[in-house]
Short mmCIF file of C-alpha atoms in Angstrom, two decimals:
data_model
loop_
_atom_site.label_atom_id
_atom_site.label_comp_id
_atom_site.label_asym_id
_atom_site.label_seq_id
_atom_site.Cartn_x
_atom_site.Cartn_y
_atom_site.Cartn_z
CA MET B 1 80.11 111.06 113.15
CA SER B 2 78.11 108.05 111.74
CA THR B 3 79.90 104.47 111.03
CA ARG B 4 80.47 105.47 107.27
CA GLN B 5 82.07 108.85 108.71
CA GLN B 6 83.44 106.87 111.25
CA ARG B 7 85.60 104.31 108.55
CA GLN B 8 86.46 107.77 106.64
CA ALA B 9 88.20 109.61 109.05
CA GLU B 10 90.47 106.27 110.40
CA ILE B 11 91.08 106.13 106.34
CA ILE B 12 92.08 110.10 106.52
CA ALA B 13 94.41 109.71 109.75
CA ASN B 14 95.75 106.60 108.21
CA ILE B 15 97.07 108.17 104.68
CA ALA B 16 97.75 111.47 106.22
CA ALA B 17 100.07 110.02 108.81
CA ALA B 18 102.42 108.56 106.19
CA ALA B 19 101.88 111.43 104.04
CA TYR B 20 103.42 113.70 107.01
CA SER B 21 105.88 110.96 107.68
CA LYS B 22 106.75 110.67 104.50
CA PRO B 23 109.98 112.98 103.46
CA VAL B 24 109.85 115.75 100.66
CA LEU B 25 111.89 114.84 96.67
CA SER B 26 114.20 117.38 96.34
CA ASN B 27 111.95 118.60 92.94
CA GLY B 28 109.41 118.87 96.23
CA PHE B 29 106.47 116.35 95.62
CA LEU B 30 106.33 112.65 97.78
CA PHE B 31 105.99 110.48 94.74
CA GLU B 32 107.66 110.39 91.20
CA GLN B 33 105.83 107.39 89.69
CA ASP B 34 102.23 108.70 89.47
CA VAL B 35 101.80 112.54 90.06
CA ARG B 36 98.13 111.44 90.85
CA ASP B 37 99.62 110.27 94.21
CA ASN B 38 100.90 113.72 95.16
CA PHE B 39 96.94 115.23 94.81
CA TYR B 40 96.15 112.60 97.16
CA TYR B 41 98.17 112.34 99.98
CA ALA B 42 98.15 116.03 100.09
CA SER B 43 94.58 115.99 99.94
CA TYR B 44 93.97 113.03 103.00
CA LEU B 45 96.99 115.52 104.84
CA PHE B 46 95.60 118.65 104.28
CA ALA B 47 92.15 116.84 105.41
CA ALA B 48 93.67 116.01 108.72
CA ALA B 49 95.52 118.68 109.75
CA VAL B 50 92.58 120.96 109.11
CA ASP B 51 89.39 118.88 111.20
CA SER B 52 89.81 118.09 114.94
CA GLN B 53 87.90 115.45 114.59
CA ILE B 54 90.53 113.32 112.75
CA ALA B 55 92.63 111.55 114.58
CA PHE B 56 96.41 113.54 113.79
CA ASP B 57 99.33 113.35 116.33
CA GLY B 58 101.95 116.01 114.43
CA ASP B 59 102.30 119.19 114.01
CA ARG B 60 98.56 120.55 112.80
CA GLN B 61 100.34 124.23 111.16
CA GLU B 62 103.22 122.13 109.44
CA ALA B 63 101.39 119.16 108.28
CA LYS B 64 98.80 122.11 106.50
CA ALA B 65 101.88 124.13 105.38
CA LYS B 66 103.39 120.93 103.33
CA ALA B 67 99.96 119.93 102.17
CA GLU B 68 99.67 123.48 100.23
CA GLN B 69 102.99 123.40 99.41
CA ILE B 70 103.24 119.40 97.71
CA MET B 71 99.64 121.11 95.99
CA PHE B 72 101.34 124.21 94.66
CA GLN B 73 104.23 122.23 93.22
CA LEU B 74 101.83 119.94 91.51
CA LEU B 75 99.25 123.32 90.01
CA GLU B 76 102.88 124.64 88.82
CA ILE B 77 103.42 121.15 86.18
CA GLN B 78 99.63 122.14 84.81
CA ASP B 79 100.14 122.21 80.95
CA GLN B 80 98.91 126.21 81.20
CA HIS B 81 99.32 126.95 77.27
CA PRO B 82 95.76 127.32 75.33
CA GLU B 83 98.02 126.20 72.24
CA SER B 84 99.83 123.02 73.26
CA SER B 85 98.17 119.50 72.02
CA THR B 86 98.19 118.80 75.43
CA TYR B 87 96.79 121.57 77.11
CA GLY B 88 95.32 121.69 80.35
CA HIS B 89 97.07 117.94 81.22
CA TRP B 90 99.71 117.02 83.20
CA PRO B 91 102.56 114.66 83.76
CA LEU B 92 101.88 110.83 84.63
CA ASN B 93 105.31 110.15 86.08
CA LEU B 94 107.81 112.86 86.71
CA ARG B 95 110.92 111.83 85.38
CA PRO B 96 113.59 112.96 83.87
CA THR B 97 112.39 115.82 86.06
CA PRO B 98 108.58 117.44 86.76
CA GLN B 99 109.16 119.62 84.23
CA GLU B 100 110.49 117.51 81.37
CA ALA B 101 108.73 114.78 82.30
CA ALA B 102 106.00 114.24 78.68
CA LYS B 103 102.22 115.24 79.32
CA ASN B 104 100.07 112.78 79.78
CA THR B 105 95.47 112.15 79.04
CA LEU B 106 95.25 109.75 82.17
CA PRO B 107 96.03 112.45 85.22
CA VAL B 108 92.89 115.01 84.47
CA GLU B 109 90.43 112.75 83.39
CA LEU B 110 89.88 111.20 87.33
CA MET B 111 92.30 114.18 89.20
CA GLY B 112 90.82 117.09 87.81
CA SER B 113 86.69 116.51 88.76
CA LEU B 114 88.51 115.73 92.33
CA MET B 115 90.62 118.86 92.07
CA VAL B 116 86.87 120.85 92.30
CA TYR B 117 85.72 118.87 94.79
CA PHE B 118 88.88 119.74 96.80
CA ALA B 119 88.89 122.97 96.43
CA GLN B 120 85.03 123.18 97.09
CA ARG B 121 85.18 121.33 100.48
CA TYR B 122 88.38 122.97 101.48
CA GLU B 123 87.50 126.45 100.57
CA GLU B 124 87.00 128.19 103.49
CA HIS B 125 91.03 126.64 104.65
CA LEU B 126 92.78 127.38 101.46
CA SER B 127 95.41 129.88 101.91
CA SER B 128 94.95 132.62 99.49
CA PRO B 129 97.41 131.76 96.73
CA LEU B 130 96.49 128.09 96.41
CA LYS B 131 92.54 128.70 96.49
CA ALA B 132 93.89 131.26 93.16
CA ALA B 133 96.11 128.31 91.85
CA LEU B 134 93.25 125.79 92.24
CA GLU B 135 90.56 127.95 90.34
CA GLN B 136 93.20 128.93 87.65
CA ALA B 137 93.85 124.71 87.56
CA ILE B 138 90.31 123.79 87.16
CA THR B 139 89.44 127.07 84.73
CA HIS B 140 92.11 125.48 82.08
CA ILE B 141 90.84 122.14 82.58
CA TYR B 142 87.49 123.49 81.50
CA HIS B 143 89.09 125.18 78.68
CA SER B 144 91.20 122.34 77.86
CA ASN B 145 87.99 120.20 76.47
CA PHE B 146 89.72 116.57 77.00
CA TYR B 147 86.22 115.24 78.19
CA ARG B 148 84.07 117.12 74.87
CA LYS B 149 84.06 113.34 73.64
CA PRO B 150 80.70 111.23 71.91
CA LEU B 151 80.22 107.83 73.72
CA SER B 152 81.53 104.89 72.32
CA ASN B 153 82.81 102.80 74.46
CA TYR B 154 80.56 102.99 77.92
CA GLY B 155 84.06 102.61 79.82
CA HIS B 156 85.37 104.07 82.52
CA HIS B 157 87.23 106.96 80.56
CA GLU B 158 84.10 107.91 79.71
CA ALA B 159 82.66 106.94 82.51
CA LYS B 160 84.43 110.41 83.84
CA TYR B 161 83.88 112.18 81.18
CA THR B 162 80.62 112.30 81.50
CA ALA B 163 81.00 113.23 85.25
CA ALA B 164 83.62 116.29 84.63
CA LYS B 165 80.28 117.40 81.76
CA LEU B 166 78.24 117.93 84.95
CA ILE B 167 80.50 118.82 87.51
CA LEU B 168 82.69 121.56 85.67
CA GLY B 169 78.86 122.61 83.39
CA GLN B 170 77.45 123.76 86.70
CA ARG B 171 80.95 125.79 87.60
CA PHE B 172 80.97 127.19 84.87
CA ALA B 173 77.30 127.81 83.76
CA ASP B 174 77.84 126.29 80.90
CA GLU B 175 73.65 125.26 80.16
CA GLU B 176 74.83 123.18 77.00
CA LEU B 177 78.23 121.02 78.67
CA LEU B 178 75.83 120.21 81.42
CA GLN B 179 72.67 119.35 79.64
CA ASP B 180 75.77 116.86 77.37
CA GLY B 181 77.02 115.60 80.76
CA ILE B 182 72.81 114.62 81.81
CA ASP B 183 72.89 112.71 77.47
CA SER B 184 75.92 111.33 79.01
CA LEU B 185 74.85 109.70 81.68
CA ARG B 186 71.25 108.70 80.47
CA ALA B 187 72.85 107.29 77.12
CA THR B 188 75.63 105.44 79.79
CA TYR B 189 73.28 104.05 82.07
CA GLY B 190 70.34 102.85 79.97
CA ARG B 191 73.41 101.12 78.14
CA VAL B 192 74.75 99.19 81.07
CA THR B 193 71.39 98.16 82.62
CA LYS B 194 70.69 96.98 79.26
CA HIS B 195 73.42 95.25 78.03
CA GLY B 196 75.65 95.30 80.81
CA MET B 197 79.14 96.42 82.17
CA SER B 198 82.09 95.35 79.31
CA GLU B 199 84.55 95.97 82.26
CA TYR B 200 83.25 93.02 84.15
CA GLY B 201 85.22 92.67 87.89
CA GLY B 202 88.23 95.43 86.48
CA LEU B 203 89.83 97.13 89.20
CA PRO B 204 90.92 99.47 89.25
CA TRP B 205 88.43 100.66 86.25
CA PHE B 206 85.42 99.68 88.41
CA TRP B 207 86.36 102.77 91.21
CA HIS B 208 86.77 104.81 88.85
CA TRP B 209 83.47 105.03 87.44
CA VAL B 210 82.20 105.18 91.30
CA GLN B 211 84.64 107.70 92.42
CA ALA B 212 83.63 110.13 89.35
CA PHE B 213 79.74 109.76 89.73
CA THR B 214 80.01 109.96 93.42
CA CYS B 215 81.74 112.79 93.15
CA ALA B 216 79.44 114.80 90.76
CA TRP B 217 76.61 113.38 93.08
CA GLU B 218 78.18 115.69 95.80
CA LEU B 219 79.06 118.41 93.94
CA ILE B 220 75.79 118.33 91.67
CA GLU B 221 73.15 121.05 93.56
CA GLU B 222 70.25 120.10 90.45
CA ALA B 223 67.42 117.87 92.44
CA ALA B 224 66.95 115.83 89.28
CA ILE B 225 70.16 115.56 88.08
CA LYS B 226 71.36 114.05 91.78
CA ARG B 227 68.71 111.76 91.38
CA GLU B 228 69.21 110.13 87.88
CA LEU B 229 73.30 109.97 89.37
CA SER B 230 72.16 108.20 92.53
CA GLN B 231 70.56 105.34 89.89
CA MET B 232 73.49 105.39 88.74
CA LEU B 233 74.93 104.74 92.10
CA ASP B 234 73.21 102.03 92.98
CA TYR B 235 73.39 100.08 89.71
CA LEU B 236 77.31 100.59 90.80
CA TRP B 237 76.83 99.01 93.99
CA ASN B 238 74.54 96.43 93.33
CA VAL B 239 76.99 95.24 90.75
CA ARG B 240 79.72 95.34 93.18
CA ALA B 241 77.28 93.80 96.29
CA THR B 242 77.08 90.76 93.46
CA TYR B 243 80.32 90.22 93.86
CA TYR B 244 81.16 90.94 96.93
CA LEU B 245 82.14 88.57 99.70
CA GLY B 246 84.63 90.30 102.74
CA GLY B 247 85.84 92.75 101.00
CA ALA B 248 87.06 90.34 98.24
CA TRP B 249 85.84 90.62 94.10
CA VAL B 250 84.32 87.23 93.25
CA GLY B 251 84.52 85.81 89.72
CA PRO B 252 86.63 86.91 86.52
CA HIS B 253 87.89 90.12 85.71
CA SER B 254 88.68 91.97 82.53
CA ARG B 255 92.05 93.12 83.94
CA ILE B 256 94.34 92.30 86.91
CA TRP B 257 97.08 94.58 88.66
CA PRO B 258 99.06 93.19 91.16
CA HIS B 259 97.52 94.68 94.44
CA ASP B 260 94.49 92.80 92.97
CA MET B 261 95.26 89.43 92.39
CA PRO B 262 95.78 86.97 94.25
CA LYS B 263 95.21 89.39 97.34
CA ASP B 264 92.19 91.59 97.22
CA THR B 265 94.54 95.39 98.40
CA ASN B 266 92.17 97.81 96.79
CA VAL B 267 89.55 97.72 99.01
CA LEU B 268 89.08 101.49 100.40
CA HIS B 269 85.79 102.09 99.41
CA ASP B 270 84.28 98.18 100.32
CA TYR B 271 86.03 99.03 103.26
CA VAL B 272 84.12 102.17 103.83
CA GLN B 273 80.52 100.63 102.44
CA PHE B 274 80.70 97.09 104.17
CA GLY B 275 82.71 97.35 107.02
CA ASP B 276 83.07 93.41 107.63
CA PHE B 277 87.15 92.92 107.46
CA LYS B 278 90.03 95.07 109.03
CA LEU B 279 90.96 98.36 107.73
CA PRO B 280 94.56 97.25 105.82
CA THR B 281 97.94 98.44 106.19
CA GLU B 282 98.53 98.63 102.43
CA MET B 283 96.93 100.87 100.81
CA PRO B 284 98.13 101.03 96.77
CA ARG B 285 95.40 103.31 95.68
CA THR B 286 94.19 105.55 98.30
CA GLU B 287 92.14 107.63 95.52
CA TYR B 288 89.37 109.91 97.60
CA ALA B 289 87.77 107.29 99.66
CA GLY B 290 88.36 108.43 102.49
CA PHE B 291 86.26 111.52 101.20
CA LEU B 292 83.84 110.55 98.46
CA ALA B 293 80.84 107.90 99.98
CA TYR B 294 77.18 107.29 98.57
CA ASP B 295 75.60 105.01 100.93
CA ALA B 296 74.47 101.74 98.82
CA PRO B 297 70.92 100.49 98.69
CA GLU B 298 70.15 98.20 101.41
CA ALA B 299 69.37 95.36 99.35
CA SER B 300 73.17 96.10 97.99
CA LEU B 301 73.84 96.26 101.55
CA ARG B 302 72.04 92.84 102.41
CA THR B 303 73.53 91.19 99.72
CA ALA B 304 77.41 91.50 100.42
CA LEU B 305 76.75 90.89 104.13
CA HIS B 306 74.48 88.27 104.78
CA ARG B 307 74.93 85.69 102.56
CA ILE B 308 74.23 82.26 104.12
CA THR B 309 72.13 80.38 101.52
CA PRO B 310 74.89 78.90 98.56
CA ILE B 311 74.17 80.60 95.37
CA GLU B 312 75.04 80.06 91.35
CA ILE B 313 75.38 82.98 89.56
CA ARG B 314 75.18 83.28 85.63
CA ARG B 315 75.70 86.56 83.76
CA GLN B 316 76.92 87.67 79.76
CA ILE B 317 78.71 90.38 79.37
CA PRO B 318 78.82 91.94 76.57
CA ARG B 319 82.33 91.88 74.98
CA GLN B 320 81.99 95.93 73.37
CA ILE B 321 79.20 97.21 73.27
CA GLY B 322 80.13 100.47 71.11
CA THR B 323 77.87 100.08 68.17
CA GLU B 324 74.60 98.50 67.88
CA THR B 325 76.03 95.61 65.70
CA HIS B 326 78.40 94.56 68.93
CA ARG B 327 75.18 94.07 71.18
CA ASP B 328 75.06 90.11 71.38
CA ASP B 329 78.56 89.64 71.41
CA VAL B 330 79.00 88.36 74.97
CA VAL B 331 81.14 86.18 76.72
CA HIS B 332 79.32 84.52 79.76
CA SER B 333 80.25 84.51 83.97
CA TYR B 334 79.55 81.94 86.25
CA VAL B 335 79.82 82.29 90.11
CA TYR B 336 78.83 79.82 92.74
CA MET B 337 79.04 81.73 95.75
CA THR B 338 79.11 80.27 99.66
CA GLU B 339 79.23 82.25 103.43
CA SER B 340 82.57 80.79 103.33
CA PHE B 341 84.23 81.00 99.70
CA ALA B 342 83.44 81.74 96.08
CA MET B 343 84.46 80.07 92.78
CA GLY B 344 83.98 80.41 89.37
CA GLY B 345 84.97 82.30 86.00
CA MET B 346 84.79 82.97 83.02
CA TRP B 347 83.79 80.32 79.72
CA GLU B 348 85.24 82.37 77.28
CA ARG B 349 88.80 83.72 76.71
CA ILE B 350 89.27 87.49 75.69
CA ARG B 351 92.97 89.16 75.03
CA GLU B 352 91.41 92.18 77.12
CA PHE B 353 93.39 95.26 77.77
CA ASP B 354 96.83 94.57 78.19
CA ASN B 355 96.54 90.90 78.42
CA GLU B 356 95.20 90.38 82.09
CA GLN B 357 92.50 88.52 82.21
CA HIS B 358 91.51 86.91 84.92
CA ARG B 359 90.12 84.12 83.50
CA TRP B 360 88.93 81.86 86.82
CA ASP B 361 89.99 81.00 90.85
CA VAL B 362 88.98 80.44 94.04
CA ALA B 363 88.54 82.94 96.33
CA PHE B 364 88.17 83.63 100.43
CA PRO B 365 86.91 86.21 102.42
CA ILE B 366 90.03 89.28 103.29
CA GLY B 367 92.06 88.46 106.10
CA THR B 368 91.01 84.25 106.32
CA PHE B 369 94.66 83.57 106.24
CA GLY B 370 95.93 86.73 107.93
CA ASP B 371 98.48 89.17 105.54
CA GLY B 372 98.20 85.90 103.65
CA VAL B 373 96.66 85.98 100.07
CA ASN B 374 93.03 84.80 99.26
CA HIS B 375 92.68 83.84 95.78
CA ALA B 376 93.61 80.09 94.40
CA TYR B 377 94.35 79.67 90.83
CA PHE B 378 96.44 78.41 88.11
CA PHE B 379 97.03 79.47 84.33
CA HIS B 380 98.84 79.05 81.95
CA PRO B 381 101.52 82.20 81.21
CA ASP B 382 101.52 84.23 77.57
CA GLN B 383 105.26 84.27 77.52
CA ALA B 384 107.85 84.51 80.21
CA GLN B 385 107.06 86.04 82.85
CA PRO B 386 109.22 87.37 86.03
CA GLU B 387 109.32 85.75 88.62
CA GLY B 388 106.41 86.07 91.62
CA ASP B 389 104.12 87.69 88.35
CA LEU B 390 100.70 86.06 88.60
CA ARG B 391 99.04 87.84 85.84
CA HIS B 392 98.67 87.67 81.25
CA GLN B 393 97.27 84.17 80.78
CA SER B 394 97.85 82.51 77.35
CA GLU B 395 94.48 81.31 74.89
CA TYR B 396 95.84 77.59 75.68
CA THR B 397 92.87 76.76 78.31
CA GLU B 398 89.59 75.55 78.27
CA VAL B 399 87.18 75.31 81.45
CA LEU B 400 84.30 73.97 82.98
CA PHE B 401 82.04 75.25 86.19
CA HIS B 402 79.39 73.97 87.85
CA ARG B 403 78.82 74.58 91.92
CA ASN B 404 82.06 73.99 93.97
CA VAL B 405 84.20 72.28 91.00
CA VAL B 406 86.19 74.69 88.88
CA MET B 407 88.23 72.21 85.50
CA ALA B 408 90.50 73.60 83.53
CA SER B 409 92.59 72.07 80.73
CA TYR B 410 95.41 73.11 79.35
CA ASP B 411 96.75 72.03 75.90
CA ILE B 412 100.33 73.85 74.78
CA PRO B 413 101.32 74.65 71.65
CA GLU B 414 105.64 73.45 71.17
CA HIS B 415 106.64 77.07 71.11
CA ALA B 416 104.76 78.51 74.20
CA PRO B 417 106.59 78.39 77.54
CA SER B 418 105.64 74.38 78.79
CA TYR B 419 104.38 74.82 82.83
CA ILE B 420 101.35 76.18 84.01
CA LYS B 421 101.62 78.43 87.09
CA GLY B 422 99.37 78.41 90.31
CA CYS B 423 98.86 79.94 93.39
CA LEU B 424 97.58 78.40 96.78
CA PRO B 425 96.89 80.39 100.08
CA LEU B 426 98.40 79.24 103.29
CA GLY B 427 96.82 76.99 104.95
CA GLU B 428 97.65 72.79 106.18
CA TRP B 429 98.24 71.28 103.17
CA VAL B 430 98.80 67.53 102.31
CA GLU B 431 100.90 66.68 99.00
CA GLU B 432 100.52 63.61 96.98
CA PRO B 433 101.95 62.73 93.53
CA ASN B 434 98.94 64.16 91.53
CA ALA B 435 97.17 66.35 94.07
CA LEU B 436 97.44 68.53 97.12
CA PHE B 437 94.80 68.52 99.92
CA GLY B 438 94.20 71.59 101.88
CA LEU B 439 92.06 73.08 104.82
CA CYS B 440 92.23 76.59 104.39
CA GLY B 441 90.20 78.64 107.13
CA THR B 442 87.17 76.52 107.14
CA VAL B 443 87.11 75.05 103.59
CA TYR B 444 88.25 71.89 102.78
CA MET B 445 89.77 72.27 99.17
CA ALA B 446 90.90 69.19 96.56
CA VAL B 447 93.19 70.42 93.80
CA PHE B 448 93.85 67.54 91.53
CA ILE B 449 96.78 68.18 88.52
CA GLN B 450 97.97 65.73 86.18
CA GLN B 451 101.07 66.00 85.77
CA ALA B 452 103.50 66.54 88.35
CA PHE B 453 103.97 69.53 90.03
CA LYS B 454 106.46 71.42 92.35
CA ARG B 455 104.53 73.50 95.38
CA GLU B 456 106.82 76.23 97.08
CA VAL B 457 105.79 77.46 100.39
CA LEU B 458 105.96 81.31 100.69
CA ALA B 459 106.09 84.32 103.11
CA ASP B 460 102.28 84.89 102.52
CA ARG B 461 101.05 81.78 99.54
CA CYS B 462 101.88 78.20 98.46
CA PHE B 463 103.32 78.99 94.90
CA VAL B 464 103.04 75.69 92.49
CA THR B 465 104.70 74.96 89.23
CA SER B 466 103.48 72.00 86.86
CA GLN B 467 105.32 71.10 83.51
CA GLY B 468 104.24 69.49 80.20
CA TYR B 469 102.31 70.79 77.28
CA ARG B 470 98.92 68.64 78.00
CA ASN B 471 98.21 69.46 81.68
CA GLY B 472 94.52 69.55 83.18
CA VAL B 473 93.58 70.73 87.23
CA VAL B 474 90.19 69.79 89.10
CA VAL B 475 89.69 72.25 91.87
CA GLU B 476 86.84 70.98 93.90
CA CYS B 477 86.02 73.03 97.26
CA ILE B 478 83.64 71.99 100.65
CA ASP B 479 83.12 73.79 103.57
CA LYS B 480 83.57 72.13 107.33
CA ALA B 481 79.35 72.52 107.75
CA ASP B 482 78.50 70.79 104.53
CA ALA B 483 81.11 68.37 104.93
CA ASP B 484 79.73 67.16 108.32
CA ARG B 485 76.34 67.14 106.38
CA LEU B 486 78.11 64.63 104.08
CA GLY B 487 79.62 62.94 106.70
CA ILE B 488 82.84 64.02 106.93
CA GLN B 489 83.92 65.31 109.98
CA SER B 490 87.82 65.82 110.15
CA PHE B 491 90.15 66.95 107.46
CA SER B 492 91.93 63.31 107.30
CA GLN B 493 88.63 62.03 106.92
CA PHE B 494 88.11 64.45 103.56
CA VAL B 495 92.02 63.63 102.48
CA ASN B 496 91.26 59.84 102.43
CA LEU B 497 88.33 60.83 101.12
CA MET B 498 89.54 62.46 97.83
CA ARG B 499 92.37 59.80 97.56
CA THR B 500 89.96 57.83 95.70
CA LYS B 501 88.43 60.42 93.38
CA GLN B 502 91.47 61.25 91.67
CA PRO B 503 90.21 62.56 88.10
CA SER B 504 90.05 61.35 85.03
CA PHE B 505 92.84 62.85 82.67
CA GLY B 506 93.56 62.51 79.51
CA ASN B 507 92.18 63.76 75.89
CA GLU B 508 89.31 64.90 78.33
CA ILE B 509 89.01 65.38 81.86
CA ALA B 510 86.24 63.20 83.49
CA TYR B 511 85.22 63.56 87.71
CA GLU B 512 82.45 63.19 90.10
CA SER B 513 82.07 65.08 92.49
CA LEU B 514 81.62 64.75 96.48
CA TYR B 515 77.64 66.00 95.56
CA HIS B 516 77.85 63.06 92.27
CA HIS B 517 77.55 65.08 89.69
CA ARG B 518 79.26 64.15 87.11
CA LEU B 519 81.78 66.56 85.27
CA LEU B 520 83.04 66.07 81.21
CA LEU B 521 85.54 68.35 79.80
CA SER B 522 87.13 67.61 76.24
CA SER B 523 89.90 69.06 75.18
CA ASP B 524 90.70 67.03 72.09
CA PRO B 525 92.10 69.33 69.53
CA ASN B 526 90.57 67.47 66.71
CA GLN B 527 87.23 68.54 68.43
CA GLU B 528 84.85 70.40 69.44
CA ILE B 529 85.42 72.23 72.48
CA SER B 530 82.50 70.25 75.17
CA ALA B 531 81.56 70.85 78.69
CA VAL B 532 79.16 68.17 79.52
CA ILE B 533 77.63 68.26 83.60
CA ASP B 534 75.13 65.20 84.28
CA ASP B 535 75.50 63.90 80.12
CA GLU B 536 74.15 67.20 79.27
CA MET B 537 75.73 69.95 77.50
CA ILE B 538 76.26 73.48 78.92
CA ASP B 539 73.02 75.53 77.95
CA PHE B 540 73.61 79.04 78.32
CA SER B 541 70.53 80.62 77.94
CA SER B 542 70.28 81.17 81.91
CA TYR B 543 72.96 83.37 81.40
CA THR B 544 71.50 87.12 82.12
CA VAL B 545 72.37 90.43 82.45
CA ALA B 546 70.88 91.27 85.86
#
């Protein structure tokens, strides 16, 4: 096996072991919350059962039988009635019972293509009844036509439709459908390379792009189509490499789930591709990382794995590129990256899908703090939130990014929650009335907060709250090597120096960085917001698509 294949085998072995030991529910499934997890876990269990190169401690015959039975249960609840409005679909969750659960358009989008892959890869190992049941389900998927939709938003749904067109067009010798898939692939590639991806940093959306097109690349036989899929996958892995830091996804996100922030745990595809961190025991989105793989270009691997010189990444991103009239409607992302940390975010606030935009943070490589979180950030909550929820940010924030400094101001109206939340990694922290100074791995971090705050040390993070309708935060980071070059030779010396650098808070926030850059963030509600660096206004002309 290659190193990549060894990492995939490790994933398969771990998930198969979990599937083998997990008891089957009374309804015949392993999971009720998301039907797709049953397919994924059964696939991994089946793979371990039939492949002697996969480490597996259980009875392989018993494991294969269990995997096949779960597959049968899954295939039986597909809507196979051509006259139905949900023809070809599955329920998403299985309550109150799998048979009564409402059908949903989401499962088949990715799972349908992966079923084709599974049926083809393991054809010689499948029992005759399961092979027939899979073929029947795939035929219903093909005839359902769920994927026959024109491109409009160039997002993850359409990426999956495009892959399905290619895969099903080839499998059923449907030349018209195959050509539609080719045309959709070309149009998507042209649009994202010219304008960028509107779903910036959106997990798991990004991985659905990768899985859909990798699945098509694995299955498609025609060399010319395969080359065009390689172009798309090279582009996607270049995007990933650009924002990669030891398994972390740095910079702003158009969407975050609890497994994306404040700790990166949706990392299986990163582990297979880059392998520069330990495979975590927690795997919240297994999907098909153990099966599908595409070798990223050498240039992308170098970008991801050899960060020595600090860089600034300035990008313009389309808000929505479904029509030509929105072509110039862009937002601007800024990231400063070193080999030890990265920081930055999105200058503009957008109410993204489910209000899950993640505006800014400081990111560290996975494992920097053991099992603790690897992101630090503050935000004003959009509404009253459950305890521990660190998502759903309001619009009452203005930001300034410059190299190793992030500044944020919060002017909160009286009808909104009167506090900001913060998350900091575990480390050695010195707490003062309006500041926190931390040694986080090999990085010194200073956090200045305009109002009084409360810090609670939890098992995997520090949770911070600060009350007040007007608030502000300034964060500056520097790693030990750069600090030493500035004459800062210890954490205590860093703390003593930063005590003298308290920002000026008011209608504007003024701060001078360790590198003597003068930063000014004006947030007077009666004036236009302005961000000034060394007496110069922010200029977005240097922000590019790539």
